[in-house]
Structures are given as C-alpha cells and as structure tokens.
Amino acid sequence: MPDAAPTPPEPHPEHAVMAMLLTTNAQLVADVLRGEGDHSSHQVMRAIAATRALSLIVDDTLRALVAQARAAGSTWAEVGEVLHVTRQAAFQRFGGAQGSTAAEGVPTPLDGAGAMALTLLRQFLDRQWDEARARFTTRMLEAISVELLQSVRAKVDDRVGAFQAFGAPEISVLRGITVVEVPMSFERGDGFGRVTLNADGQVTGMLVRPAEDQ
C-alpha cells in the first residue's frame, strides 16, 4: 500500500489576517504606481504607509510559508535552495518557526472575547480608527496603519453596502490564540469579521470580509 498523504497542519488563526494585509497593502500601492484612482498627495502618502507595512510583514510571511513547507515535507536543503542560502543558514533562520506555533497562552477562550471583538468591529465600521487601534499589539500597530483601515473600510462599502447587523459571535481557541468569528449582514450581502486575541486581551489580528471573498 502506498504511504498515506500527510495530514495538512491546522491553519494558524492569524494567517488569514496576514494574507489580507499583504493583498490590501499591495493593491493600494499598485493602484498608485499605475496612476489609477485618486492622484492626490494624500493617496500617495497612503501608499507610502502601505509600503512600510508590507516591509514589516514580509519576514512574518516568509516564516509562515517556511513552516508550511516544512509541515508539507520539504527539507531544509530545499528551503535553502529556494532562498539561495545553505541548508544550515535556512535552519538557523527559520528553525524555531515551527516551535513558535505551538499552543501557549490561554487554554480556554479569553473572558469577554466576544464583547471585545464586537466593540472592535463596531469601531472599525464607525471609522473610529484610534479607538480601534488602542488594543492592537505593537506588531499590529506597525502593520495596520490608519490609512489601511480607511482603505479596507471603503472597500467594504463598495462591495456590500451599508452595515446592517451582527450575528452571534463564535469563539474558539487555536494554538493559544482566542479566535472570534462574527457573522455580519450588509445591505447587499453577508460577510464575517474575525478578531484574534492573545492572553493579555490584545488584538493580534483582525479582518472584515464579504461572503464573496471567503
């Protein structure tokens, strides 16, 4: 009998947020470089902020991808070859990546996580940027600028229209992170909000996504 295919690792709760950061920031920068949309100085400054955010999350993204490659069976030699470094150099740089995803922190959902997530999502919808960012971790503050929040908020309006109501939050714990999924109804469709919280109640990830993007 052939060997069974390896079981895919459980997805990290913050990887969807990481993907959103990459695509949203990159799209904003690309639009400005192509001269599309608003040509104002303010829009260019938003693109500069987005470029800085991209530079901050590239290393996190690379570490996440290396961890996925290792979980899928790639060797350190193969990782090193792709990165044009030796096997030893790849291991020295990323060898701790898999350990960093081990469950730690809260073994049960953080108390009040549902209310925290609803408050944060409401602040995002109401464009209360400073209030929304008040509970962000330092890393989140660096990666998610006010300009990025403004851009995402505008896209939500463009795609699904005005917000109407929240559904009941669903709370789980994955790899030591409390994950809150909140159904959201909009004028032209449904979607969801996701907020991830560490053991201290700080926001380690947030996204709002229309159902068509799921």
Coordinates of N, CA and C in Angstrom, one line a residue:
M1 N 0.8 -1.2 0.0 CA 0.0 0.0 0.0 C 0.9 1.2 0.0
P2 N 0.5 2.3 -0.8 CA 1.3 3.5 -0.7 C 1.1 4.2 0.6
D3 N 2.1 5.0 0.9 CA 2.0 5.7 2.2 C 0.9 6.7 2.1
A4 N 0.2 6.9 3.2 CA -0.9 7.9 3.3 C -0.3 9.3 3.1
A5 N -1.1 10.1 2.5 CA -0.7 11.5 2.4 C -0.6 12.1 3.7
P6 N 0.4 13.0 4.0 CA 0.5 13.7 5.3 C -0.7 14.5 5.6
T7 N -1.2 14.5 6.8 CA -2.3 15.3 7.2 C -1.9 16.8 7.2
P8 N -2.7 17.6 6.5 CA -2.3 19.0 6.5 C -2.4 19.7 7.9
P9 N -1.4 20.5 8.2 CA -1.4 21.1 9.5 C -2.6 22.0 9.7
E10 N -3.1 22.2 10.9 CA -4.2 23.1 11.2 C -3.8 24.5 10.9
P11 N -4.6 25.2 10.2 CA -4.2 26.6 9.8 C -4.0 27.5 11.0
H12 N -3.0 28.3 11.0 CA -2.8 29.3 12.1 C -3.9 30.3 12.0
P13 N -4.5 30.8 13.1 CA -5.6 31.7 13.1 C -5.3 33.1 12.5
E14 N -4.0 33.4 12.5 CA -3.6 34.7 12.1 C -3.2 34.8 10.6
H15 N -3.1 33.6 10.0 CA -2.7 33.6 8.6 C -3.6 34.3 7.6
A16 N -4.9 34.2 7.9 CA -5.9 34.9 7.0 C -5.7 36.4 7.1
V17 N -5.4 36.8 8.3 CA -5.2 38.3 8.5 C -3.9 38.7 7.8
M18 N -2.9 37.8 7.9 CA -1.6 38.1 7.2 C -1.9 38.2 5.7
A19 N -2.7 37.3 5.1 CA -3.0 37.4 3.7 C -3.7 38.6 3.3
M20 N -4.7 39.0 4.2 CA -5.4 40.2 3.9 C -4.5 41.5 3.9
L21 N -3.6 41.5 4.9 CA -2.6 42.6 4.9 C -1.8 42.7 3.7
L22 N -1.3 41.6 3.2 CA -0.5 41.6 2.0 C -1.3 42.0 0.8
T23 N -2.5 41.5 0.6 CA -3.2 41.8 -0.6 C -3.7 43.3 -0.6
T24 N -4.2 43.7 0.5 CA -4.8 45.1 0.6 C -3.7 46.1 0.5
N25 N -2.6 45.9 1.2 CA -1.5 46.9 1.1 C -0.9 46.9 -0.3
A26 N -0.7 45.7 -0.9 CA -0.1 45.6 -2.2 C -1.0 46.3 -3.3
Q27 N -2.3 46.1 -3.2 CA -3.3 46.6 -4.1 C -3.3 48.2 -4.0
L28 N -3.2 48.7 -2.8 CA -3.2 50.2 -2.7 C -1.9 50.7 -3.3
V29 N -0.8 50.1 -3.1 CA 0.5 50.6 -3.7 C 0.4 50.4 -5.2
A30 N -0.1 49.3 -5.7 CA -0.1 49.1 -7.1 C -1.0 50.1 -7.8
D31 N -2.1 50.4 -7.2 CA -3.1 51.4 -7.8 C -2.4 52.8 -8.0
V32 N -1.6 53.2 -7.0 CA -0.9 54.5 -7.0 C 0.2 54.4 -8.1
L33 N 0.9 53.4 -8.1 CA 2.0 53.3 -9.1 C 1.5 53.3 -10.5
R34 N 0.3 52.7 -10.7 CA -0.3 52.7 -12.1 C -1.0 54.0 -12.4
G35 N -1.1 54.8 -11.4 CA -1.8 56.1 -11.6 C -3.3 56.0 -11.7
E36 N -3.9 54.9 -11.0 CA -5.3 54.7 -11.0 C -5.9 55.4 -9.8
G37 N -7.2 55.8 -10.0 CA -8.0 56.4 -8.9 C -7.5 57.8 -8.5
D38 N -7.5 58.0 -7.2 CA -7.1 59.3 -6.7 C -5.6 59.6 -6.9
H39 N -5.3 60.8 -7.5 CA -3.9 61.2 -7.7 C -3.4 62.2 -6.7
S40 N -4.1 62.4 -5.6 CA -3.8 63.4 -4.6 C -2.5 63.0 -3.9
S41 N -1.9 64.0 -3.2 CA -0.8 63.7 -2.4 C -1.2 62.8 -1.2
H42 N -2.4 63.0 -0.7 CA -2.9 62.1 0.4 C -2.8 60.7 0.0
Q43 N -3.3 60.3 -1.2 CA -3.3 59.0 -1.7 C -1.9 58.4 -1.8
V44 N -0.9 59.2 -2.3 CA 0.5 58.8 -2.4 C 1.0 58.5 -1.0
M45 N 0.7 59.4 0.0 CA 1.1 59.2 1.4 C 0.5 57.9 1.9
R46 N -0.7 57.6 1.6 CA -1.3 56.3 2.0 C -0.5 55.1 1.4
A47 N -0.1 55.3 0.1 CA 0.7 54.2 -0.5 C 2.1 54.1 0.2
I48 N 2.7 55.2 0.6 CA 3.9 55.1 1.3 C 3.8 54.3 2.6
A49 N 2.7 54.6 3.4 CA 2.4 53.9 4.6 C 2.2 52.4 4.3
A50 N 1.5 52.1 3.2 CA 1.2 50.7 2.9 C 2.5 50.0 2.6
T51 N 3.4 50.7 1.9 CA 4.7 50.1 1.5 C 5.5 49.7 2.8
R52 N 5.5 50.6 3.7 CA 6.2 50.4 5.0 C 5.5 49.2 5.7
A53 N 4.2 49.1 5.7 CA 3.5 48.0 6.3 C 3.9 46.7 5.7
L54 N 4.0 46.7 4.3 CA 4.4 45.5 3.6 C 5.8 45.0 4.1
S55 N 6.7 46.0 4.2 CA 8.1 45.6 4.6 C 8.2 45.0 6.0
L56 N 7.2 45.4 6.8 CA 7.2 44.9 8.2 C 6.7 43.5 8.3
I57 N 5.8 43.1 7.4 CA 5.2 41.8 7.5 C 5.8 40.7 6.6
V58 N 6.8 41.2 5.7 CA 7.4 40.2 4.8 C 8.1 39.1 5.6
D59 N 8.8 39.4 6.7 CA 9.5 38.4 7.4 C 8.5 37.4 8.1
D60 N 7.5 38.0 8.6 CA 6.4 37.1 9.2 C 5.8 36.2 8.2
T61 N 5.6 36.7 7.0 CA 5.0 35.9 5.9 C 6.0 34.8 5.5
L62 N 7.2 35.1 5.3 CA 8.2 34.1 4.9 C 8.3 33.0 6.0
R63 N 8.3 33.4 7.2 CA 8.4 32.4 8.3 C 7.2 31.5 8.3
A64 N 6.0 32.0 8.0 CA 4.8 31.2 7.9 C 4.9 30.3 6.8
L65 N 5.4 30.7 5.6 CA 5.4 29.9 4.4 C 6.5 28.8 4.6
V66 N 7.6 29.1 5.3 CA 8.6 28.1 5.5 C 8.1 27.0 6.4
A67 N 7.3 27.4 7.5 CA 6.7 26.5 8.4 C 5.7 25.6 7.6
Q68 N 5.0 26.1 6.7 CA 4.0 25.3 5.9 C 4.8 24.4 5.0
A69 N 5.9 24.8 4.4 CA 6.7 24.0 3.5 C 7.3 22.8 4.3
R70 N 7.8 23.1 5.5 CA 8.3 22.0 6.3 C 7.3 21.0 6.8
A71 N 6.1 21.5 7.1 CA 5.0 20.6 7.5 C 4.5 19.8 6.4
A72 N 4.7 20.3 5.1 CA 4.3 19.5 4.0 C 5.4 18.5 3.5
G73 N 6.5 18.6 4.2 CA 7.6 17.6 3.9 C 8.8 18.1 3.2
S74 N 8.9 19.4 3.0 CA 10.1 20.0 2.3 C 11.3 19.9 3.3
T75 N 12.5 19.7 2.8 CA 13.7 19.6 3.6 C 14.3 21.0 3.8
W76 N 15.2 21.1 4.8 CA 15.9 22.4 5.0 C 16.8 22.7 3.8
A77 N 17.3 21.6 3.1 CA 18.1 21.8 1.9 C 17.2 22.5 0.8
E78 N 16.0 22.0 0.6 CA 15.1 22.5 -0.4 C 14.7 24.0 -0.1
V79 N 14.5 24.2 1.2 CA 14.2 25.6 1.6 C 15.3 26.5 1.3
G80 N 16.5 26.1 1.7 CA 17.7 26.9 1.4 C 18.0 27.1 0.0
E81 N 17.7 26.1 -0.9 CA 17.9 26.3 -2.3 C 17.0 27.4 -2.9
V82 N 15.8 27.4 -2.5 CA 14.8 28.4 -2.9 C 15.3 29.8 -2.5
L83 N 15.8 29.9 -1.3 CA 16.2 31.2 -0.7 C 17.7 31.5 -1.1
H84 N 18.3 30.7 -1.8 CA 19.7 30.9 -2.2 C 20.7 31.0 -1.0
V85 N 20.4 30.2 0.0 CA 21.3 30.1 1.1 C 21.6 28.6 1.4
T86 N 22.5 28.3 2.3 CA 22.8 26.9 2.6 C 21.7 26.3 3.5
R87 N 21.7 25.0 3.6 CA 20.7 24.3 4.5 C 20.9 24.8 5.9
Q88 N 22.1 24.9 6.3 CA 22.4 25.4 7.7 C 21.9 26.8 8.0
A89 N 22.1 27.7 7.0 CA 21.6 29.0 7.1 C 20.1 29.1 7.2
A90 N 19.4 28.3 6.4 CA 17.9 28.2 6.4 C 17.5 27.8 7.8
F91 N 18.1 26.7 8.3 CA 17.7 26.2 9.6 C 17.9 27.2 10.7
Q92 N 19.1 27.9 10.7 CA 19.4 28.8 11.7 C 18.4 30.0 11.7
R93 N 17.9 30.4 10.5 CA 17.0 31.5 10.5 C 15.6 31.1 10.8
F94 N 15.2 29.9 10.4 CA 13.7 29.5 10.5 C 13.5 28.3 11.4
G95 N 14.5 27.8 11.9 CA 14.4 26.5 12.7 C 13.4 26.6 13.9
G96 N 13.2 27.8 14.4 CA 12.3 28.0 15.5 C 10.9 28.3 15.1
A97 N 10.6 28.4 13.7 CA 9.3 28.8 13.3 C 8.2 27.8 13.7
Q98 N 8.5 26.5 13.6 CA 7.5 25.5 13.9 C 7.2 25.6 15.4
G99 N 8.2 25.7 16.2 CA 8.0 25.8 17.6 C 7.2 27.0 18.0
S100 N 7.3 28.1 17.3 CA 6.6 29.3 17.6 C 5.1 29.2 17.5
T101 N 4.6 28.1 16.7 CA 3.2 28.0 16.5 C 2.6 27.0 17.6
A102 N 3.4 26.5 18.5 CA 2.8 25.6 19.5 C 1.9 26.4 20.4
A103 N 0.9 25.6 20.9 CA -0.1 26.3 21.7 C 0.5 26.8 23.0
E104 N 0.2 28.0 23.3 CA 0.7 28.6 24.5 C -0.3 29.7 24.9
G105 N -0.2 30.2 26.1 CA -1.1 31.3 26.5 C -2.4 30.7 27.0
V106 N -3.6 31.2 26.6 CA -4.8 30.8 27.2 C -5.3 29.4 26.7
P107 N -5.5 28.5 27.6 CA -6.0 27.2 27.2 C -7.5 27.2 26.9
T108 N -8.2 28.2 27.5 CA -9.7 28.4 27.2 C -9.9 29.8 26.7
P109 N -11.0 30.0 26.0 CA -11.3 31.3 25.5 C -11.1 32.5 26.5
L110 N -10.5 33.5 26.0 CA -10.3 34.7 26.9 C -11.7 35.2 27.4
D111 N -11.8 35.6 28.6 CA -13.0 36.1 29.2 C -13.4 37.4 28.4
G112 N -14.6 37.5 28.0 CA -15.1 38.7 27.4 C -14.6 38.9 26.0
A113 N -14.1 37.8 25.4 CA -13.6 37.9 24.0 C -14.7 38.3 23.0
G114 N -15.9 37.8 23.1 CA -16.9 38.2 22.2 C -17.3 39.6 22.2
A115 N -17.4 40.2 23.4 CA -17.7 41.6 23.6 C -16.5 42.5 23.0
M116 N -15.3 42.0 23.3 CA -14.1 42.8 22.8 C -14.2 42.8 21.2
A117 N -14.5 41.7 20.6 CA -14.5 41.6 19.2 C -15.6 42.5 18.6
L118 N -16.8 42.4 19.2 CA -17.9 43.3 18.7 C -17.6 44.7 18.8
T119 N -16.9 45.1 20.0 CA -16.6 46.5 20.1 C -15.6 47.0 19.1
L120 N -14.6 46.1 18.8 CA -13.6 46.5 17.8 C -14.2 46.6 16.4
L121 N -15.0 45.6 16.1 CA -15.6 45.7 14.7 C -16.6 46.9 14.6
R122 N -17.3 47.2 15.7 CA -18.1 48.4 15.6 C -17.3 49.7 15.4
Q123 N -16.1 49.8 16.1 CA -15.2 50.9 16.0 C -14.7 51.0 14.5
F124 N -14.4 49.9 13.9 CA -14.0 49.8 12.6 C -15.1 50.4 11.6
L125 N -16.3 49.9 11.8 CA -17.4 50.3 11.0 C -17.7 51.8 11.2
D126 N -17.6 52.3 12.4 CA -17.8 53.7 12.7 C -16.7 54.6 12.4
R127 N -15.6 54.0 11.8 CA -14.4 54.8 11.4 C -13.7 55.4 12.6
Q128 N -13.8 54.8 13.8 CA -13.1 55.3 15.0 C -11.7 54.6 15.0
W129 N -10.8 55.1 14.2 CA -9.5 54.5 13.9 C -8.7 54.4 15.2
D130 N -8.5 55.5 15.9 CA -7.7 55.5 17.1 C -8.2 54.5 18.2
E131 N -9.5 54.5 18.3 CA -10.1 53.6 19.3 C -9.9 52.2 18.9
A132 N -10.1 51.9 17.6 CA -9.9 50.5 17.1 C -8.5 50.0 17.3
R133 N -7.5 50.9 17.2 CA -6.1 50.5 17.3 C -5.6 50.5 18.7
A134 N -6.4 50.9 19.6 CA -5.9 51.1 21.0 C -5.5 49.8 21.7
R135 N -6.2 48.7 21.3 CA -5.8 47.4 21.8 C -4.9 46.5 20.9
F136 N -4.4 47.1 19.8 CA -3.5 46.4 18.9 C -2.2 46.1 19.6
T137 N -1.6 45.0 19.3 CA -0.2 44.7 19.7 C 0.7 45.7 19.0
T138 N 1.9 45.8 19.5 CA 2.9 46.7 18.8 C 3.1 46.3 17.3
R139 N 3.1 45.0 17.1 CA 3.3 44.5 15.7 C 2.1 44.9 14.8
M140 N 0.9 44.8 15.4 CA -0.3 45.2 14.6 C -0.3 46.7 14.4
L141 N 0.1 47.5 15.3 CA 0.2 48.9 15.1 C 1.1 49.3 14.0
E142 N 2.2 48.5 13.9 CA 3.2 48.8 12.8 C 2.6 48.3 11.5
A143 N 1.9 47.2 11.5 CA 1.5 46.6 10.2 C 0.2 47.2 9.7
I144 N -0.7 47.6 10.6 CA -2.0 48.1 10.2 C -2.2 49.6 10.5
S145 N -1.9 50.4 9.5 CA -2.0 51.9 9.7 C -3.4 52.4 9.6
V146 N -3.7 53.6 10.0 CA -5.0 54.2 9.8 C -5.4 54.2 8.3
E147 N -4.4 54.5 7.5 CA -4.6 54.5 6.0 C -5.1 53.2 5.5
L148 N -4.6 52.1 6.0 CA -5.0 50.8 5.6 C -6.4 50.5 6.1
L149 N -6.7 50.9 7.3 CA -8.1 50.7 7.8 C -9.1 51.5 7.0
Q150 N -8.7 52.7 6.6 CA -9.6 53.5 5.8 C -9.8 52.9 4.4
S151 N -8.8 52.3 3.9 CA -8.9 51.7 2.6 C -9.8 50.4 2.6
V152 N -9.6 49.6 3.7 CA -10.5 48.4 3.8 C -11.9 48.8 4.1
R153 N -12.1 49.8 4.9 CA -13.5 50.2 5.2 C -14.2 50.7 3.9
A154 N -13.5 51.4 3.1 CA -14.1 51.9 1.8 C -14.4 50.8 0.9
K155 N -13.6 49.7 0.9 CA -13.8 48.6 0.0 C -15.1 47.8 0.5
V156 N -15.2 47.7 1.8 CA -16.4 47.0 2.3 C -17.7 47.7 1.8
D157 N -17.7 49.1 1.9 CA -18.9 49.8 1.5 C -19.1 49.6 0.0
D158 N -18.0 49.6 -0.8 CA -18.1 49.5 -2.3 C -18.7 48.1 -2.6
R159 N -18.3 47.1 -1.9 CA -18.7 45.7 -2.3 C -20.1 45.3 -1.8
V160 N -20.4 45.6 -0.6 CA -21.6 45.1 0.0 C -22.5 46.1 0.6
G161 N -22.2 47.4 0.5 CA -23.0 48.5 1.0 C -23.0 48.6 2.5
A162 N -24.0 49.3 3.0 CA -24.1 49.7 4.4 C -24.2 48.5 5.3
F163 N -23.6 48.6 6.5 CA -23.7 47.5 7.5 C -25.1 47.5 8.1
Q164 N -25.6 46.3 8.4 CA -26.9 46.2 9.0 C -27.0 45.6 10.4
A165 N -26.3 44.4 10.6 CA -26.4 43.8 11.9 C -25.3 42.8 12.1
F166 N -25.0 42.5 13.3 CA -24.0 41.4 13.7 C -24.8 40.2 14.0
G167 N -24.2 39.0 13.8 CA -24.7 37.7 14.3 C -24.1 37.4 15.6
A168 N -24.4 36.2 16.1 CA -23.8 35.8 17.4 C -22.3 35.4 17.2
P169 N -21.4 35.9 18.0 CA -20.0 35.5 17.9 C -19.8 34.0 18.2
E170 N -18.9 33.4 17.4 CA -18.4 32.1 17.6 C -17.0 32.2 18.1
I171 N -16.7 31.6 19.3 CA -15.4 31.7 19.9 C -14.7 30.4 20.0
S172 N -13.4 30.4 19.7 CA -12.6 29.2 19.8 C -11.2 29.5 20.2
V173 N -10.4 28.5 20.5 CA -9.0 28.7 20.8 C -8.2 27.8 19.9
L174 N -7.2 28.4 19.2 CA -6.4 27.7 18.3 C -4.9 28.1 18.5
R175 N -4.1 27.2 18.9 CA -2.7 27.4 19.2 C -2.5 28.6 20.1
G176 N -3.3 28.6 21.2 CA -3.1 29.6 22.2 C -3.7 30.9 21.9
I177 N -4.3 31.1 20.8 CA -4.9 32.4 20.4 C -6.5 32.2 20.5
T178 N -7.1 33.2 21.1 CA -8.6 33.2 21.1 C -9.1 33.8 19.8
V179 N -9.9 33.0 19.1 CA -10.4 33.4 17.7 C -11.9 33.7 17.9
V180 N -12.3 34.9 17.4 CA -13.7 35.3 17.5 C -14.2 35.5 16.0
E181 N -15.2 34.7 15.6 CA -15.8 34.9 14.3 C -17.2 35.5 14.5
V182 N -17.4 36.6 13.8 CA -18.7 37.3 13.9 C -19.4 37.4 12.6
P183 N -20.6 36.7 12.4 CA -21.3 36.9 11.2 C -21.8 38.4 11.1
M184 N -21.8 38.9 9.8 CA -22.1 40.3 9.6 C -23.0 40.4 8.4
S185 N -24.1 41.2 8.5 CA -25.1 41.4 7.4 C -24.9 42.8 6.9
F186 N -24.9 42.9 5.6 CA -24.7 44.2 4.9 C -25.9 44.4 3.9
E187 N -26.0 45.5 3.4 CA -27.1 45.9 2.5 C -27.2 45.0 1.3
R188 N -26.0 44.6 0.8 CA -26.0 43.8 -0.5 C -25.4 42.4 -0.3
G189 N -25.4 41.9 0.9 CA -24.8 40.6 1.2 C -24.3 40.4 2.6
D190 N -23.8 39.2 2.8 CA -23.3 38.8 4.2 C -21.8 38.8 4.1
G191 N -21.3 38.7 5.3 CA -19.8 38.5 5.4 C -19.5 38.1 6.9
F192 N -18.3 38.3 7.3 CA -17.9 38.0 8.6 C -16.7 38.9 9.1
G193 N -16.6 39.0 10.4 CA -15.4 39.7 10.9 C -14.7 38.6 11.8
R194 N -13.4 38.7 11.8 CA -12.6 37.8 12.6 C -11.6 38.7 13.4
V195 N -11.6 38.4 14.7 CA -10.7 39.1 15.6 C -9.9 38.0 16.4
T196 N -8.6 38.1 16.5 CA -7.8 37.2 17.3 C -7.1 38.0 18.4
L197 N -7.1 37.3 19.6 CA -6.7 38.0 20.8 C -5.7 37.1 21.6
N198 N -4.7 37.7 22.1 CA -3.7 37.0 22.9 C -4.2 36.9 24.4
A199 N -3.4 36.3 25.2 CA -3.8 36.0 26.6 C -3.9 37.3 27.4
D200 N -3.4 38.4 26.9 CA -3.5 39.7 27.6 C -4.6 40.5 27.1
G201 N -5.4 40.0 26.1 CA -6.5 40.7 25.6 C -6.2 41.7 24.5
Q202 N -4.9 41.6 24.0 CA -4.5 42.5 22.9 C -4.9 41.8 21.6
V203 N -5.2 42.7 20.6 CA -5.6 42.3 19.3 C -4.4 41.9 18.5
T204 N -4.3 40.6 18.1 CA -3.2 40.2 17.2 C -3.5 40.0 15.8
G205 N -4.8 40.2 15.5 CA -5.3 40.1 14.1 C -6.7 40.5 14.0
M206 N -7.1 41.1 12.8 CA -8.4 41.5 12.6 C -8.7 41.5 11.1
L207 N -9.8 41.1 10.6 CA -10.2 41.2 9.2 C -11.7 41.3 9.1
V208 N -12.2 42.0 8.1 CA -13.6 42.0 7.8 C -13.7 41.6 6.3
R209 N -14.5 40.6 6.0 CA -14.5 40.1 4.6 C -16.0 39.8 4.2
P210 N -16.3 40.3 3.0 CA -17.6 39.9 2.4 C -17.7 38.4 2.1
A211 N -18.9 37.8 2.1 CA -19.0 36.4 1.9 C -18.4 36.0 0.6
E212 N -18.5 36.8 -0.4 CA -18.0 36.5 -1.8 C -16.4 36.3 -1.8
D213 N -15.7 36.8 -0.7 CA -14.3 36.6 -0.7 C -13.9 35.4 0.2
Q214 N -14.8 34.7 0.8 CA -14.5 33.6 1.7 C -14.0 32.4 0.9

